[in-house]
């Protein structure tokens, strides 16, 4: 398999997964991925993407709860 962006060689490694959502920004370090040697574009495995999506669903719910906490003096 080659890089879908530049057709370069892929090698297995780890990289950061960055998520910008409405209300929070998240960087997960050391996520396993195939990384292009030429353009450094990461290709995450289905398993990694599924797990990250599960984490985001939990975070979205918590983030909403957090915004509903009343603040009063
Ligand atoms: Zn590439």
PDB file of N, CA and C and ligand atoms in Angstrom:
ATOM      1  N   UNK A   1       0.852  -1.203   0.000  1.00  0.00           N
ATOM      2  CA  UNK A   1       0.000   0.000   0.000  1.00  0.00           C
ATOM      3  C   UNK A   1       0.885   1.249   0.000  1.00  0.00           C
ATOM      4  N   UNK A   2       0.477   2.240  -0.776  1.00  0.00           N
ATOM      5  CA  UNK A   2       1.238   3.486  -0.840  1.00  0.00           C
ATOM      6  C   UNK A   2       0.406   4.655  -0.313  1.00  0.00           C
ATOM      7  N   UNK A   3       1.084   5.767  -0.087  1.00  0.00           N
ATOM      8  CA  UNK A   3       0.431   6.969   0.425  1.00  0.00           C
ATOM      9  C   UNK A   3      -0.655   7.433  -0.548  1.00  0.00           C
ATOM     10  N   UNK A   4      -1.883   7.655  -0.063  1.00  0.00           N
ATOM     11  CA  UNK A   4      -2.958   8.110  -0.953  1.00  0.00           C
ATOM     12  C   UNK A   4      -2.767   9.553  -1.426  1.00  0.00           C
ATOM     13  N   UNK A   5      -1.890  10.289  -0.759  1.00  0.00           N
ATOM     14  CA  UNK A   5      -1.676  11.698  -1.123  1.00  0.00           C
ATOM     15  C   UNK A   5      -0.601  11.829  -2.201  1.00  0.00           C
ATOM     16  N   UNK A   6       0.566  11.194  -1.961  1.00  0.00           N
ATOM     17  CA  UNK A   6       1.695  11.400  -2.877  1.00  0.00           C
ATOM     18  C   UNK A   6       2.255  10.089  -3.445  1.00  0.00           C
ATOM     19  N   UNK A   7       1.653   8.962  -3.092  1.00  0.00           N
ATOM     20  CA  UNK A   7       2.097   7.630  -3.554  1.00  0.00           C
ATOM     21  C   UNK A   7       3.445   7.221  -2.971  1.00  0.00           C
ATOM     22  N   UNK A   8       3.908   7.907  -1.921  1.00  0.00           N
ATOM     23  CA  UNK A   8       5.181   7.562  -1.282  1.00  0.00           C
ATOM     24  C   UNK A   8       5.065   6.274  -0.479  1.00  0.00           C
ATOM     25  N   UNK A   9       6.212   5.824   0.032  1.00  0.00           N
ATOM     26  CA  UNK A   9       6.251   4.600   0.838  1.00  0.00           C
ATOM     27  C   UNK A   9       5.685   4.859   2.222  1.00  0.00           C
ATOM     28  N   UNK A  10       4.899   3.892   2.715  1.00  0.00           N
ATOM     29  CA  UNK A  10       4.357   3.995   4.065  1.00  0.00           C
ATOM     30  C   UNK A  10       5.192   3.130   5.003  1.00  0.00           C
ATOM     31  N   UNK A  11       5.374   3.574   6.229  1.00  0.00           N
ATOM     32  CA  UNK A  11       5.992   2.716   7.242  1.00  0.00           C
ATOM     33  C   UNK A  11       5.148   2.816   8.511  1.00  0.00           C
ATOM     34  N   UNK A  12       5.193   1.764   9.320  1.00  0.00           N
ATOM     35  CA  UNK A  12       4.395   1.785  10.539  1.00  0.00           C
ATOM     36  C   UNK A  12       5.122   2.591  11.609  1.00  0.00           C
ATOM     37  N   UNK A  13       4.339   3.330  12.371  1.00  0.00           N
ATOM     38  CA  UNK A  13       4.924   4.168  13.413  1.00  0.00           C
ATOM     39  C   UNK A  13       3.831   4.705  14.317  1.00  0.00           C
ATOM     40  N   UNK A  14       4.148   5.796  14.997  1.00  0.00           N
ATOM     41  CA  UNK A  14       3.181   6.439  15.871  1.00  0.00           C
ATOM     42  C   UNK A  14       3.208   7.935  15.632  1.00  0.00           C
ATOM     43  N   UNK A  15       2.043   8.539  15.764  1.00  0.00           N
ATOM     44  CA  UNK A  15       1.983   9.981  15.564  1.00  0.00           C
ATOM     45  C   UNK A  15       0.854  10.574  16.405  1.00  0.00           C
ATOM     46  N   UNK A  16       0.800  11.877  16.452  1.00  0.00           N
ATOM     47  CA  UNK A  16      -0.249  12.541  17.231  1.00  0.00           C
ATOM     48  C   UNK A  16      -1.539  12.620  16.423  1.00  0.00           C
ATOM     49  N   UNK A  17      -2.655  12.475  17.116  1.00  0.00           N
ATOM     50  CA  UNK A  17      -3.973  12.608  16.505  1.00  0.00           C
ATOM     51  C   UNK A  17      -4.582  13.875  17.084  1.00  0.00           C
ATOM     52  N   UNK A  18      -4.826  14.852  16.244  1.00  0.00           N
ATOM     53  CA  UNK A  18      -5.332  16.146  16.705  1.00  0.00           C
ATOM     54  C   UNK A  18      -6.809  16.283  16.359  1.00  0.00           C
ATOM     55  N   UNK A  19      -7.589  16.675  17.352  1.00  0.00           N
ATOM     56  CA  UNK A  19      -9.030  16.829  17.166  1.00  0.00           C
ATOM     57  C   UNK A  19      -9.434  18.231  17.610  1.00  0.00           C
ATOM     58  N   UNK A  20     -10.070  18.969  16.726  1.00  0.00           N
ATOM     59  CA  UNK A  20     -10.607  20.277  17.086  1.00  0.00           C
ATOM     60  C   UNK A  20     -12.120  20.205  16.999  1.00  0.00           C
ATOM     61  N   UNK A  21     -12.756  20.347  18.141  1.00  0.00           N
ATOM     62  CA  UNK A  21     -14.209  20.271  18.196  1.00  0.00           C
ATOM     63  C   UNK A  21     -14.748  21.579  18.733  1.00  0.00           C
ATOM     64  N   UNK A  22     -16.057  21.729  18.611  1.00  0.00           N
ATOM     65  CA  UNK A  22     -16.707  22.903  19.173  1.00  0.00           C
ATOM     66  C   UNK A  22     -16.672  22.772  20.701  1.00  0.00           C
ATOM     67  N   UNK A  23     -15.792  23.505  21.355  1.00  0.00           N
ATOM     68  CA  UNK A  23     -15.761  23.458  22.815  1.00  0.00           C
ATOM     69  C   UNK A  23     -14.507  22.864  23.402  1.00  0.00           C
ATOM     70  N   UNK A  24     -13.732  22.127  22.633  1.00  0.00           N
ATOM     71  CA  UNK A  24     -12.448  21.622  23.135  1.00  0.00           C
ATOM     72  C   UNK A  24     -11.538  21.217  21.989  1.00  0.00           C
ATOM     73  N   UNK A  25     -10.254  21.153  22.321  1.00  0.00           N
ATOM     74  CA  UNK A  25      -9.240  20.738  21.356  1.00  0.00           C
ATOM     75  C   UNK A  25      -8.391  19.669  22.021  1.00  0.00           C
ATOM     76  N   UNK A  26      -8.138  18.610  21.301  1.00  0.00           N
ATOM     77  CA  UNK A  26      -7.514  17.441  21.904  1.00  0.00           C
ATOM     78  C   UNK A  26      -6.370  16.960  21.029  1.00  0.00           C
ATOM     79  N   UNK A  27      -5.244  16.661  21.680  1.00  0.00           N
ATOM     80  CA  UNK A  27      -4.126  16.042  20.954  1.00  0.00           C
ATOM     81  C   UNK A  27      -3.786  14.738  21.671  1.00  0.00           C
ATOM     82  N   UNK A  28      -3.926  13.632  20.992  1.00  0.00           N
ATOM     83  CA  UNK A  28      -3.573  12.334  21.554  1.00  0.00           C
ATOM     84  C   UNK A  28      -2.212  11.931  20.974  1.00  0.00           C
ATOM     85  N   UNK A  29      -1.218  11.737  21.840  1.00  0.00           N
ATOM     86  CA  UNK A  29       0.127  11.372  21.380  1.00  0.00           C
ATOM     87  C   UNK A  29       0.232   9.868  21.148  1.00  0.00           C
ATOM     88  N   UNK A  30       1.198   9.479  20.337  1.00  0.00           N
ATOM     89  CA  UNK A  30       1.573   8.070  20.150  1.00  0.00           C
ATOM     90  C   UNK A  30       0.433   7.183  19.680  1.00  0.00           C
ATOM     91  N   UNK A  31      -0.342   7.650  18.716  1.00  0.00           N
ATOM     92  CA  UNK A  31      -1.386   6.819  18.120  1.00  0.00           C
ATOM     93  C   UNK A  31      -0.744   6.006  16.988  1.00  0.00           C
ATOM     94  N   UNK A  32      -0.925   4.662  16.986  1.00  0.00           N
ATOM     95  CA  UNK A  32      -0.326   3.852  15.934  1.00  0.00           C
ATOM     96  C   UNK A  32      -0.908   4.213  14.566  1.00  0.00           C
ATOM     97  N   UNK A  33      -0.039   4.334  13.566  1.00  0.00           N
ATOM     98  CA  UNK A  33      -0.490   4.704  12.224  1.00  0.00           C
ATOM     99  C   UNK A  33       0.563   4.306  11.199  1.00  0.00           C
ATOM    100  N   UNK A  34       0.135   4.236   9.947  1.00  0.00           N
ATOM    101  CA  UNK A  34       1.088   4.152   8.844  1.00  0.00           C
ATOM    102  C   UNK A  34       1.434   5.576   8.448  1.00  0.00           C
ATOM    103  N   UNK A  35       2.717   5.855   8.329  1.00  0.00           N
ATOM    104  CA  UNK A  35       3.147   7.229   8.055  1.00  0.00           C
ATOM    105  C   UNK A  35       3.946   7.248   6.758  1.00  0.00           C
ATOM    106  N   UNK A  36       3.618   8.201   5.902  1.00  0.00           N
ATOM    107  CA  UNK A  36       4.301   8.332   4.615  1.00  0.00           C
ATOM    108  C   UNK A  36       5.719   8.862   4.833  1.00  0.00           C
ATOM    109  N   UNK A  37       6.712   8.192   4.216  1.00  0.00           N
ATOM    110  CA  UNK A  37       8.098   8.636   4.367  1.00  0.00           C
ATOM    111  C   UNK A  37       8.351   9.923   3.605  1.00  0.00           C
ATOM    112  N   UNK A  38       7.510  10.207   2.617  1.00  0.00           N
ATOM    113  CA  UNK A  38       7.737  11.358   1.754  1.00  0.00           C
ATOM    114  C   UNK A  38       7.055  12.628   2.266  1.00  0.00           C
ATOM    115  N   UNK A  39       5.716  12.545   2.517  1.00  0.00           N
ATOM    116  CA  UNK A  39       4.976  13.752   2.914  1.00  0.00           C
ATOM    117  C   UNK A  39       4.542  13.711   4.383  1.00  0.00           C
ATOM    118  N   UNK A  40       4.848  12.604   5.071  1.00  0.00           N
ATOM    119  CA  UNK A  40       4.573  12.448   6.508  1.00  0.00           C
ATOM    120  C   UNK A  40       3.090  12.457   6.844  1.00  0.00           C
ATOM    121  N   UNK A  41       2.261  12.233   5.846  1.00  0.00           N
ATOM    122  CA  UNK A  41       0.822  12.127   6.074  1.00  0.00           C
ATOM    123  C   UNK A  41       0.537  10.819   6.828  1.00  0.00           C
ATOM    124  N   UNK A  42      -0.169  10.888   7.949  1.00  0.00           N
ATOM    125  CA  UNK A  42      -0.478   9.653   8.663  1.00  0.00           C
ATOM    126  C   UNK A  42      -1.749   8.989   8.134  1.00  0.00           C
ATOM    127  N   UNK A  43      -1.728   7.656   8.146  1.00  0.00           N
ATOM    128  CA  UNK A  43      -2.897   6.882   7.751  1.00  0.00           C
ATOM    129  C   UNK A  43      -3.254   6.017   8.958  1.00  0.00           C
ATOM    130  N   UNK A  44      -4.332   6.380   9.642  1.00  0.00           N
ATOM    131  CA  UNK A  44      -4.687   5.666  10.864  1.00  0.00           C
ATOM    132  C   UNK A  44      -5.454   4.394  10.537  1.00  0.00           C
ATOM    133  N   UNK A  45      -5.247   3.364  11.350  1.00  0.00           N
ATOM    134  CA  UNK A  45      -5.970   2.110  11.141  1.00  0.00           C
ATOM    135  C   UNK A  45      -7.432   2.300  11.552  1.00  0.00           C
ATOM    136  N   UNK A  46      -8.294   1.419  11.016  1.00  0.00           N
ATOM    137  CA  UNK A  46      -9.717   1.489  11.363  1.00  0.00           C
ATOM    138  C   UNK A  46      -9.925   1.347  12.859  1.00  0.00           C
ATOM    139  N   UNK A  47      -9.157   0.438  13.481  1.00  0.00           N
ATOM    140  CA  UNK A  47      -9.291   0.216  14.919  1.00  0.00           C
ATOM    141  C   UNK A  47      -8.965   1.482  15.709  1.00  0.00           C
ATOM    142  N   UNK A  48      -7.894   2.165  15.314  1.00  0.00           N
ATOM    143  CA  UNK A  48      -7.499   3.384  16.024  1.00  0.00           C
ATOM    144  C   UNK A  48      -8.569   4.458  15.856  1.00  0.00           C
ATOM    145  N   UNK A  49      -9.097   4.598  14.640  1.00  0.00           N
ATOM    146  CA  UNK A  49     -10.109   5.620  14.379  1.00  0.00           C
ATOM    147  C   UNK A  49     -11.377   5.325  15.188  1.00  0.00           C
ATOM    148  N   UNK A  50     -11.758   4.045  15.233  1.00  0.00           N
ATOM    149  CA  UNK A  50     -12.971   3.672  15.969  1.00  0.00           C
ATOM    150  C   UNK A  50     -12.826   4.009  17.454  1.00  0.00           C
ATOM    151  N   UNK A  51     -11.656   3.683  18.004  1.00  0.00           N
ATOM    152  CA  UNK A  51     -11.424   3.940  19.423  1.00  0.00           C
ATOM    153  C   UNK A  51     -11.428   5.440  19.715  1.00  0.00           C
ATOM    154  N   UNK A  52     -10.799   6.213  18.849  1.00  0.00           N
ATOM    155  CA  UNK A  52     -10.762   7.664  19.039  1.00  0.00           C
ATOM    156  C   UNK A  52     -12.183   8.230  18.963  1.00  0.00           C
ATOM    157  N   UNK A  53     -12.998   7.704  18.031  1.00  0.00           N
ATOM    158  CA  UNK A  53     -14.376   8.192  17.911  1.00  0.00           C
ATOM    159  C   UNK A  53     -15.196   7.883  19.165  1.00  0.00           C
ATOM    160  N   UNK A  54     -14.924   6.730  19.778  1.00  0.00           N
ATOM    161  CA  UNK A  54     -15.605   6.394  21.037  1.00  0.00           C
ATOM    162  C   UNK A  54     -15.203   7.384  22.128  1.00  0.00           C
ATOM    163  N   UNK A  55     -13.891   7.709  22.174  1.00  0.00           N
ATOM    164  CA  UNK A  55     -13.410   8.669  23.174  1.00  0.00           C
ATOM    165  C   UNK A  55     -14.093  10.018  22.981  1.00  0.00           C
ATOM    166  N   UNK A  56     -14.231  10.444  21.718  1.00  0.00           N
ATOM    167  CA  UNK A  56     -14.834  11.742  21.421  1.00  0.00           C
ATOM    168  C   UNK A  56     -16.299  11.780  21.850  1.00  0.00           C
ATOM    169  N   UNK A  57     -17.018  10.667  21.612  1.00  0.00           N
ATOM    170  CA  UNK A  57     -18.434  10.637  22.010  1.00  0.00           C
ATOM    171  C   UNK A  57     -18.577  10.861  23.511  1.00  0.00           C
ATOM    172  N   UNK A  58     -17.714  10.222  24.311  1.00  0.00           N
ATOM    173  CA  UNK A  58     -17.730  10.418  25.758  1.00  0.00           C
ATOM    174  C   UNK A  58     -17.393  11.850  26.126  1.00  0.00           C
ATOM    175  N   UNK A  59     -16.395  12.394  25.434  1.00  0.00           N
ATOM    176  CA  UNK A  59     -15.966  13.764  25.728  1.00  0.00           C
ATOM    177  C   UNK A  59     -17.046  14.777  25.364  1.00  0.00           C
ATOM    178  N   UNK A  60     -17.718  14.551  24.236  1.00  0.00           N
ATOM    179  CA  UNK A  60     -18.787  15.471  23.810  1.00  0.00           C
ATOM    180  C   UNK A  60     -19.861  15.580  24.885  1.00  0.00           C
ATOM    181  N   UNK A  61     -20.255  14.427  25.439  1.00  0.00           N
ATOM    182  CA  UNK A  61     -21.297  14.416  26.470  1.00  0.00           C
ATOM    183  C   UNK A  61     -20.827  15.153  27.714  1.00  0.00           C
ATOM    184  N   UNK A  62     -19.592  14.887  28.132  1.00  0.00           N
ATOM    185  CA  UNK A  62     -19.030  15.545  29.320  1.00  0.00           C
ATOM    186  C   UNK A  62     -18.871  17.045  29.088  1.00  0.00           C
ATOM    187  N   UNK A  63     -18.476  17.384  27.883  1.00  0.00           N
ATOM    188  CA  UNK A  63     -18.264  18.796  27.564  1.00  0.00           C
ATOM    189  C   UNK A  63     -19.585  19.559  27.677  1.00  0.00           C
ATOM    190  N   UNK A  64     -20.660  18.903  27.246  1.00  0.00           N
ATOM    191  CA  UNK A  64     -21.976  19.541  27.334  1.00  0.00           C
ATOM    192  C   UNK A  64     -22.400  19.714  28.786  1.00  0.00           C
ATOM    193  N   UNK A  65     -22.172  18.667  29.581  1.00  0.00           N
ATOM    194  CA  UNK A  65     -22.476  18.751  31.016  1.00  0.00           C
ATOM    195  C   UNK A  65     -21.722  19.901  31.641  1.00  0.00           C
ATOM    196  N   UNK A  66     -20.433  20.027  31.277  1.00  0.00           N
ATOM    197  CA  UNK A  66     -19.580  21.055  31.853  1.00  0.00           C
ATOM    198  C   UNK A  66     -20.124  22.451  31.579  1.00  0.00           C
ATOM    199  N   UNK A  67     -20.642  22.667  30.362  1.00  0.00           N
ATOM    200  CA  UNK A  67     -21.127  23.996  30.003  1.00  0.00           C
ATOM    201  C   UNK A  67     -22.432  24.331  30.714  1.00  0.00           C
ATOM    202  N   UNK A  68     -23.095  23.321  31.285  1.00  0.00           N
ATOM    203  CA  UNK A  68     -24.378  23.553  31.965  1.00  0.00           C
ATOM    204  C   UNK A  68     -24.228  23.789  33.461  1.00  0.00           C
ATOM    205  N   UNK A  69     -23.000  23.703  33.967  1.00  0.00           N
ATOM    206  CA  UNK A  69     -22.785  23.927  35.397  1.00  0.00           C
ATOM    207  C   UNK A  69     -23.047  25.397  35.707  1.00  0.00           C
ATOM    208  N   UNK A  70     -23.966  25.662  36.630  1.00  0.00           N
ATOM    209  CA  UNK A  70     -24.258  27.063  36.960  1.00  0.00           C
ATOM    210  C   UNK A  70     -23.141  27.675  37.790  1.00  0.00           C
ATOM    211  N   UNK A  71     -22.879  28.932  37.531  1.00  0.00           N
ATOM    212  CA  UNK A  71     -21.863  29.653  38.299  1.00  0.00           C
ATOM    213  C   UNK A  71     -22.537  30.856  38.947  1.00  0.00           C
ATOM    214  N   UNK A  72     -22.475  30.878  40.281  1.00  0.00           N
ATOM    215  CA  UNK A  72     -23.091  32.000  40.988  1.00  0.00           C
ATOM    216  C   UNK A  72     -22.237  32.345  42.208  1.00  0.00           C
ATOM    217  N   UNK A  73     -22.268  33.569  42.547  1.00  0.00           N
ATOM    218  CA  UNK A  73     -21.536  34.016  43.753  1.00  0.00           C
ATOM    219  C   UNK A  73     -22.427  33.844  44.975  1.00  0.00           C
TER     220      UNK A  73
HETATM  221 ZN1  LIG B   1       2.764  10.865   1.053  1.00  0.00          ZN
END
